[in-house]
PDB file of C-alpha atoms in Angstrom:
ATOM      1  CA  GLU C  14       0.000   0.000   0.000  1.00 85.00           C
ATOM      2  CA  ALA C  15       1.305   3.427  -1.012  1.00 82.00           C
ATOM      3  CA  GLN C  16       1.732   5.493   2.106  1.00 94.00           C
ATOM      4  CA  VAL C  17       3.629   7.983   4.191  1.00 97.00           C
ATOM      5  CA  THR C  18       4.485   6.656   7.633  1.00 97.00           C
ATOM      6  CA  GLN C  19       5.246   8.884  10.600  1.00 97.00           C
ATOM      7  CA  ASN C  20       6.394   7.831  14.022  1.00 97.00           C
ATOM      8  CA  PRO C  21       5.543   8.262  16.776  1.00 97.00           C
ATOM      9  CA  ARG C  22       1.841   9.159  16.553  1.00 97.00           C
ATOM     10  CA  TYR C  23       1.859  10.745  20.001  1.00 97.00           C
ATOM     11  CA  LEU C  24       4.762  12.118  22.000  1.00 97.00           C
ATOM     12  CA  ILE C  25       4.984  13.978  25.286  1.00 97.00           C
ATOM     13  CA  THR C  26       8.422  15.298  26.139  1.00 96.00           C
ATOM     14  CA  VAL C  27      10.129  17.845  28.356  1.00 97.00           C
ATOM     15  CA  THR C  28      11.664  21.140  27.361  1.00 97.00           C
ATOM     16  CA  GLY C  29      15.162  20.791  25.988  1.00 97.00           C
ATOM     17  CA  LYS C  30      15.191  17.043  25.390  1.00 97.00           C
ATOM     18  CA  LYS C  31      16.201  16.360  21.803  1.00 97.00           C
ATOM     19  CA  LEU C  32      13.750  14.356  19.754  1.00 97.00           C
ATOM     20  CA  THR C  33      13.324  13.039  16.228  1.00 98.00           C
ATOM     21  CA  VAL C  34      10.088  12.388  14.380  1.00 98.00           C
ATOM     22  CA  THR C  35      10.602   9.929  11.568  1.00 98.00           C
ATOM     23  CA  CYS C  36       8.903  10.017   8.177  1.00 98.00           C
ATOM     24  CA  SER C  37       9.154   7.417   5.450  1.00 98.00           C
ATOM     25  CA  GLN C  38       7.395   7.057   2.090  1.00 97.00           C
ATOM     26  CA  ASN C  39       7.255   4.013  -0.189  1.00 96.00           C
ATOM     27  CA  MET C  40       6.166   5.770  -3.406  1.00 94.00           C
ATOM     28  CA  ASN C  41       9.600   6.833  -4.663  1.00 94.00           C
ATOM     29  CA  HIS C  42       8.500  10.468  -4.408  1.00 94.00           C
ATOM     30  CA  GLU C  43      11.139  13.140  -4.901  1.00 92.00           C
ATOM     31  CA  TYR C  44       9.448  15.859  -2.863  1.00 93.00           C
ATOM     32  CA  MET C  45       8.886  15.669   0.863  1.00 95.00           C
ATOM     33  CA  SER C  46       7.747  18.276   3.332  1.00 95.00           C
ATOM     34  CA  TRP C  47       7.003  18.872   6.994  1.00 97.00           C
ATOM     35  CA  TYR C  48       4.104  20.938   8.328  1.00 97.00           C
ATOM     36  CA  ARG C  49       2.756  21.919  11.678  1.00 97.00           C
ATOM     37  CA  GLN C  50      -0.912  22.572  12.299  1.00 96.00           C
ATOM     38  CA  ASP C  51      -2.162  24.853  15.041  1.00 94.00           C
ATOM     39  CA  PRO C  52      -5.748  25.967  15.777  1.00 88.00           C
ATOM     40  CA  GLY C  53      -6.689  29.055  13.794  1.00 82.00           C
ATOM     41  CA  LEU C  54      -3.394  29.092  11.887  1.00 85.00           C
ATOM     42  CA  GLY C  55      -3.847  26.170   9.549  1.00 86.00           C
ATOM     43  CA  LEU C  56      -0.931  24.163   8.228  1.00 93.00           C
ATOM     44  CA  ARG C  57       2.402  25.929   8.006  1.00 95.00           C
ATOM     45  CA  GLN C  58       5.363  24.555   6.142  1.00 94.00           C
ATOM     46  CA  ILE C  59       8.490  23.938   8.227  1.00 97.00           C
ATOM     47  CA  TYR C  60      10.959  22.483   5.713  1.00 96.00           C
ATOM     48  CA  TYR C  61      10.765  20.802   2.361  1.00 94.00           C
ATOM     49  CA  SER C  62      13.089  18.709   0.238  1.00 94.00           C
ATOM     50  CA  MET C  63      13.247  18.471  -3.530  1.00 91.00           C
ATOM     51  CA  ASN C  64      15.530  15.441  -3.569  1.00 91.00           C
ATOM     52  CA  VAL C  65      18.278  13.665  -1.641  1.00 93.00           C
ATOM     53  CA  GLU C  66      20.560  16.174   0.097  1.00 92.00           C
ATOM     54  CA  VAL C  67      18.433  19.107  -1.150  1.00 92.00           C
ATOM     55  CA  THR C  68      16.355  20.883   1.482  1.00 95.00           C
ATOM     56  CA  ASP C  69      14.975  24.372   1.974  1.00 93.00           C
ATOM     57  CA  LYS C  70      13.193  26.378   4.629  1.00 94.00           C
ATOM     58  CA  GLY C  71       9.472  26.832   4.699  1.00 92.00           C
ATOM     59  CA  ASP C  72       7.635  29.524   6.624  1.00 90.00           C
ATOM     60  CA  VAL C  73       8.438  28.414  10.170  1.00 96.00           C
ATOM     61  CA  PRO C  74      11.854  26.667  10.222  1.00 97.00           C
ATOM     62  CA  GLU C  75      13.149  28.111  13.505  1.00 97.00           C
ATOM     63  CA  GLY C  76      13.862  25.423  16.080  1.00 97.00           C
ATOM     64  CA  TYR C  77      13.767  22.553  13.592  1.00 98.00           C
ATOM     65  CA  LYS C  78      16.267  20.616  11.509  1.00 98.00           C
ATOM     66  CA  VAL C  79      15.798  18.100   8.751  1.00 98.00           C
ATOM     67  CA  SER C  80      17.948  15.776   6.697  1.00 96.00           C
ATOM     68  CA  ARG C  81      17.399  13.850   3.472  1.00 97.00           C
ATOM     69  CA  LYS C  82      20.109  11.220   3.195  1.00 97.00           C
ATOM     70  CA  GLU C  83      17.855   8.726   1.465  1.00 96.00           C
ATOM     71  CA  LYS C  84      14.977   9.341  -0.901  1.00 96.00           C
ATOM     72  CA  ARG C  85      12.417   7.570   1.246  1.00 97.00           C
ATOM     73  CA  ASN C  86      13.217   9.148   4.625  1.00 98.00           C
ATOM     74  CA  PHE C  87      12.853  12.732   5.843  1.00 98.00           C
ATOM     75  CA  PRO C  88      13.211  12.975   9.637  1.00 98.00           C
ATOM     76  CA  LEU C  89      12.312  16.103  11.592  1.00 98.00           C
ATOM     77  CA  ILE C  90      14.677  16.938  14.442  1.00 98.00           C
ATOM     78  CA  LEU C  91      13.957  19.196  17.390  1.00 98.00           C
ATOM     79  CA  GLU C  92      17.327  19.814  19.044  1.00 96.00           C
ATOM     80  CA  SER C  93      15.909  21.634  22.071  1.00 97.00           C
ATOM     81  CA  PRO C  94      12.116  21.497  22.088  1.00 98.00           C
ATOM     82  CA  SER C  95      10.161  24.294  23.725  1.00 98.00           C
ATOM     83  CA  PRO C  96       6.482  24.492  24.731  1.00 97.00           C
ATOM     84  CA  ASN C  97       5.664  26.672  21.693  1.00 97.00           C
ATOM     85  CA  GLN C  98       6.518  23.675  19.517  1.00 98.00           C
ATOM     86  CA  THR C  99       3.547  21.792  20.936  1.00 98.00           C
ATOM     87  CA  SER C 100       1.555  21.072  17.802  1.00 97.00           C
ATOM     88  CA  LEU C 101       0.232  18.511  15.341  1.00 97.00           C
ATOM     89  CA  TYR C 102       2.930  17.667  12.793  1.00 98.00           C
ATOM     90  CA  PHE C 103       2.414  16.203   9.343  1.00 98.00           C
ATOM     91  CA  CYS C 104       4.914  14.794   6.896  1.00 98.00           C
ATOM     92  CA  ALA C 105       3.958  14.675   3.218  1.00 96.00           C
ATOM     93  CA  SER C 106       5.418  13.554  -0.094  1.00 95.00           C
ATOM     94  CA  SER C 107       4.775  14.210  -3.789  1.00 91.00           C
ATOM     95  CA  TRP C 108       6.061  13.136  -7.211  1.00 87.00           C
ATOM     96  CA  THR C 109       7.043  16.712  -7.895  1.00 78.00           C
ATOM     97  CA  GLY C 110       6.293  20.009  -6.210  1.00 66.00           C
ATOM     98  CA  ASN C 111       3.567  20.713  -8.756  1.00 71.00           C
ATOM     99  CA  TYR C 112       1.433  17.795  -7.718  1.00 77.00           C
ATOM    100  CA  GLY C 113      -0.598  17.338  -4.594  1.00 85.00           C
ATOM    101  CA  TYR C 114       0.958  15.813  -1.536  1.00 90.00           C
ATOM    102  CA  THR C 115       0.171  12.544   0.225  1.00 94.00           C
ATOM    103  CA  PHE C 116       0.169  13.083   3.967  1.00 96.00           C
ATOM    104  CA  GLY C 117       1.173  10.889   6.860  1.00 97.00           C
ATOM    105  CA  SER C 118      -1.240  10.321   9.748  1.00 97.00           C
ATOM    106  CA  GLY C 119       0.333  12.995  11.901  1.00 97.00           C
ATOM    107  CA  THR C 120       2.346  13.238  15.118  1.00 98.00           C
ATOM    108  CA  ARG C 121       0.805  15.001  18.078  1.00 97.00           C
ATOM    109  CA  LEU C 122       3.673  16.498  20.075  1.00 98.00           C
ATOM    110  CA  THR C 123       3.351  18.014  23.514  1.00 98.00           C
ATOM    111  CA  VAL C 124       6.334  19.761  25.098  1.00 98.00           C
ATOM    112  CA  VAL C 125       6.001  20.455  28.825  1.00 97.00           C
TER     113      VAL C 125
ATOM    114  CA  ARG Z   6      -2.647  40.009   4.757  1.00 64.00           C
ATOM    115  CA  LYS Z   7      -2.402  36.223   4.669  1.00 72.00           C
ATOM    116  CA  GLU Z   8      -1.136  34.769   1.400  1.00 84.00           C
ATOM    117  CA  VAL Z   9      -4.100  32.417   1.149  1.00 89.00           C
ATOM    118  CA  GLU Z  10      -7.375  33.380   2.802  1.00 90.00           C
ATOM    119  CA  GLN Z  11     -10.533  31.405   3.318  1.00 92.00           C
ATOM    120  CA  ASP Z  12     -13.824  32.056   5.055  1.00 89.00           C
ATOM    121  CA  PRO Z  13     -13.583  29.805   8.135  1.00 89.00           C
ATOM    122  CA  GLY Z  14     -17.346  29.166   8.154  1.00 89.00           C
ATOM    123  CA  PRO Z  15     -18.892  27.044   9.401  1.00 94.00           C
ATOM    124  CA  PHE Z  16     -21.209  26.424   6.512  1.00 95.00           C
ATOM    125  CA  ASN Z  17     -24.296  24.525   7.653  1.00 97.00           C
ATOM    126  CA  VAL Z  18     -26.249  23.061   4.749  1.00 97.00           C
ATOM    127  CA  PRO Z  19     -28.954  20.400   4.329  1.00 97.00           C
ATOM    128  CA  GLU Z  20     -28.336  17.208   2.417  1.00 98.00           C
ATOM    129  CA  GLY Z  21     -28.738  17.729  -1.299  1.00 98.00           C
ATOM    130  CA  ALA Z  22     -27.778  21.394  -1.217  1.00 97.00           C
ATOM    131  CA  THR Z  23     -25.165  23.027  -3.413  1.00 97.00           C
ATOM    132  CA  VAL Z  24     -22.431  24.858  -1.528  1.00 96.00           C
ATOM    133  CA  ALA Z  25     -19.530  26.970  -2.765  1.00 95.00           C
ATOM    134  CA  PHE Z  26     -16.320  28.021  -1.071  1.00 93.00           C
ATOM    135  CA  ASN Z  27     -13.960  30.739  -2.229  1.00 93.00           C
ATOM    136  CA  CYS Z  28     -10.326  31.206  -1.499  1.00 93.00           C
ATOM    137  CA  THR Z  29      -8.245  34.279  -2.331  1.00 93.00           C
ATOM    138  CA  TYR Z  30      -4.499  34.403  -2.807  1.00 90.00           C
ATOM    139  CA  SER Z  31      -2.119  37.337  -2.781  1.00 87.00           C
ATOM    140  CA  ASN Z  32       0.912  35.957  -4.645  1.00 77.00           C
ATOM    141  CA  SER Z  33       0.200  36.486  -8.331  1.00 73.00           C
ATOM    142  CA  ALA Z  34       3.196  34.275  -9.179  1.00 72.00           C
ATOM    143  CA  SER Z  35       1.501  31.224  -7.658  1.00 73.00           C
ATOM    144  CA  GLN Z  36       1.234  28.561 -10.316  1.00 74.00           C
ATOM    145  CA  SER Z  37      -0.679  25.643  -8.897  1.00 84.00           C
ATOM    146  CA  PHE Z  38      -3.602  25.342  -6.551  1.00 90.00           C
ATOM    147  CA  PHE Z  39      -5.267  22.467  -4.773  1.00 93.00           C
ATOM    148  CA  TRP Z  40      -8.241  21.692  -2.595  1.00 95.00           C
ATOM    149  CA  TYR Z  41      -7.745  19.276   0.280  1.00 96.00           C
ATOM    150  CA  ARG Z  42     -10.270  17.755   2.614  1.00 97.00           C
ATOM    151  CA  GLN Z  43      -9.459  17.219   6.284  1.00 97.00           C
ATOM    152  CA  ASP Z  44     -11.561  15.271   8.740  1.00 96.00           C
ATOM    153  CA  CYS Z  45     -11.258  16.054  12.419  1.00 90.00           C
ATOM    154  CA  ARG Z  46      -7.803  15.203  13.809  1.00 82.00           C
ATOM    155  CA  LYS Z  47      -6.816  13.380  10.625  1.00 94.00           C
ATOM    156  CA  GLU Z  48      -4.420  14.067   7.802  1.00 97.00           C
ATOM    157  CA  PRO Z  49      -5.422  16.260   4.856  1.00 96.00           C
ATOM    158  CA  LYS Z  50      -6.333  14.337   1.715  1.00 96.00           C
ATOM    159  CA  LEU Z  51      -6.065  15.716  -1.788  1.00 94.00           C
ATOM    160  CA  LEU Z  52      -9.491  16.433  -3.209  1.00 95.00           C
ATOM    161  CA  MET Z  53      -8.694  18.202  -6.460  1.00 91.00           C
ATOM    162  CA  SER Z  54      -5.990  20.013  -8.319  1.00 88.00           C
ATOM    163  CA  VAL Z  55      -7.045  23.337  -9.853  1.00 89.00           C
ATOM    164  CA  TYR Z  56      -5.613  24.595 -13.112  1.00 75.00           C
ATOM    165  CA  SER Z  57      -6.401  27.562 -15.302  1.00 76.00           C
ATOM    166  CA  SER Z  58      -9.070  25.644 -17.191  1.00 80.00           C
ATOM    167  CA  GLY Z  59     -10.758  24.477 -14.008  1.00 83.00           C
ATOM    168  CA  ASN Z  60     -11.464  20.920 -12.967  1.00 89.00           C
ATOM    169  CA  GLU Z  61     -14.540  18.766 -12.380  1.00 92.00           C
ATOM    170  CA  ASP Z  62     -14.757  15.440 -10.585  1.00 93.00           C
ATOM    171  CA  GLY Z  63     -18.238  14.068 -10.051  1.00 96.00           C
ATOM    172  CA  ARG Z  64     -20.098  16.387  -7.692  1.00 97.00           C
ATOM    173  CA  PHE Z  65     -17.072  18.621  -7.209  1.00 97.00           C
ATOM    174  CA  THR Z  66     -16.003  21.496  -9.444  1.00 95.00           C
ATOM    175  CA  ALA Z  67     -12.989  23.730  -8.891  1.00 95.00           C
ATOM    176  CA  GLN Z  68     -12.328  26.966 -10.752  1.00 93.00           C
ATOM    177  CA  LEU Z  69      -9.382  29.320 -10.905  1.00 91.00           C
ATOM    178  CA  ASN Z  70      -9.791  33.030 -11.635  1.00 89.00           C
ATOM    179  CA  ARG Z  71      -6.322  34.488 -12.095  1.00 87.00           C
ATOM    180  CA  ALA Z  72      -7.543  37.996 -12.848  1.00 88.00           C
ATOM    181  CA  SER Z  73      -9.285  38.236  -9.477  1.00 88.00           C
ATOM    182  CA  GLN Z  74      -6.834  35.897  -7.741  1.00 90.00           C
ATOM    183  CA  TYR Z  75      -9.306  33.475  -6.288  1.00 89.00           C
ATOM    184  CA  ILE Z  76     -10.197  29.834  -6.582  1.00 93.00           C
ATOM    185  CA  SER Z  77     -13.499  28.232  -5.802  1.00 94.00           C
ATOM    186  CA  LEU Z  78     -14.875  24.829  -4.910  1.00 96.00           C
ATOM    187  CA  LEU Z  79     -18.468  23.902  -5.700  1.00 96.00           C
ATOM    188  CA  ILE Z  80     -20.081  20.854  -4.159  1.00 97.00           C
ATOM    189  CA  ARG Z  81     -23.373  19.728  -5.657  1.00 98.00           C
ATOM    190  CA  ASP Z  82     -25.897  17.392  -4.046  1.00 98.00           C
ATOM    191  CA  SER Z  83     -24.151  17.518  -0.652  1.00 98.00           C
ATOM    192  CA  LYS Z  84     -23.883  14.271   1.315  1.00 98.00           C
ATOM    193  CA  LEU Z  85     -23.544  13.808   5.064  1.00 98.00           C
ATOM    194  CA  SER Z  86     -20.103  12.373   4.353  1.00 97.00           C
ATOM    195  CA  ASP Z  87     -19.002  15.693   2.827  1.00 98.00           C
ATOM    196  CA  SER Z  88     -18.870  17.189   6.336  1.00 98.00           C
ATOM    197  CA  ALA Z  89     -15.226  18.153   6.839  1.00 97.00           C
ATOM    198  CA  THR Z  90     -12.822  21.066   6.681  1.00 96.00           C
ATOM    199  CA  TYR Z  91     -11.796  22.102   3.173  1.00 97.00           C
ATOM    200  CA  LEU Z  92      -8.318  23.522   2.739  1.00 95.00           C
ATOM    201  CA  CYS Z  93      -7.231  25.740  -0.116  1.00 94.00           C
ATOM    202  CA  VAL Z  94      -3.540  25.444  -1.030  1.00 92.00           C
ATOM    203  CA  GLY Z  95      -1.323  27.549  -3.272  1.00 88.00           C
ATOM    204  CA  LEU Z  96       2.076  26.581  -4.604  1.00 83.00           C
ATOM    205  CA  ALA Z  97       4.442  29.537  -4.435  1.00 75.00           C
ATOM    206  CA  GLY Z  98       7.852  29.936  -6.008  1.00 66.00           C
ATOM    207  CA  GLY Z  99      10.483  27.437  -4.906  1.00 59.00           C
ATOM    208  CA  PHE Z 100       7.816  24.840  -4.219  1.00 72.00           C
ATOM    209  CA  LYS Z 101       6.665  26.350  -0.980  1.00 81.00           C
ATOM    210  CA  THR Z 102       3.106  25.381  -0.219  1.00 86.00           C
ATOM    211  CA  ILE Z 103       0.794  27.884   1.434  1.00 88.00           C
ATOM    212  CA  PHE Z 104      -2.335  26.545   3.111  1.00 91.00           C
ATOM    213  CA  GLY Z 105      -5.434  28.502   3.937  1.00 92.00           C
ATOM    214  CA  ALA Z 106      -6.783  28.022   7.455  1.00 91.00           C
ATOM    215  CA  GLY Z 107      -9.715  26.000   6.124  1.00 93.00           C
ATOM    216  CA  THR Z 108     -13.483  26.245   5.761  1.00 95.00           C
ATOM    217  CA  ARG Z 109     -15.658  23.990   7.900  1.00 95.00           C
ATOM    218  CA  LEU Z 110     -18.670  22.362   6.300  1.00 97.00           C
ATOM    219  CA  PHE Z 111     -21.491  20.621   8.147  1.00 97.00           C
ATOM    220  CA  VAL Z 112     -24.050  18.763   6.068  1.00 98.00           C
ATOM    221  CA  LYS Z 113     -27.189  17.878   8.017  1.00 97.00           C
ATOM    222  CA  ALA Z 114     -29.949  15.378   7.344  1.00 95.00           C
TER     223      ALA Z 114
END
């Protein structure tokens, strides 16, 4: 089944404790992207990647890192999480940037 | 001004009604637009792509008006299962995607 898989689905952590949210797609898509969704603000793009080793900032990249060492994986790294990073995170992938994205099921992160 | 703006609603309509949503965008260089559907606490799912010539898929029709910088989504013969939040998305330069905050639709029996 074609899909985007994120892990974990739910995570509660403490301020400052580094964490990684994994994202993997099995559709051989070139484009991958991370979003956060907050009430009233909609989805905002954090980072995106056009191909292996090619990444760029979205609208809200501060406090996040990404890497794209393999085509299928695009992990999101929070080096020092803070409470304002409490949010619902989605990973997504696409054949190219001009086509719609397929989204993962989301990761609900709470930073206390 | 937000780059992509939508009326948050909610739109409350009876089954069988026709409902239309509009979405305005501010970046005239935006090339591609999409409508997504999102059910509560779930991931967005692509509903339709929108191109200059418009797009129709069954009960759903999407139109793009570049002169006025808005796109629209028309749903005919609404079903209970159409109840969801509808997200308008624009693709800006460099493949950045800009989402609207969404329009909530409730279809009632």
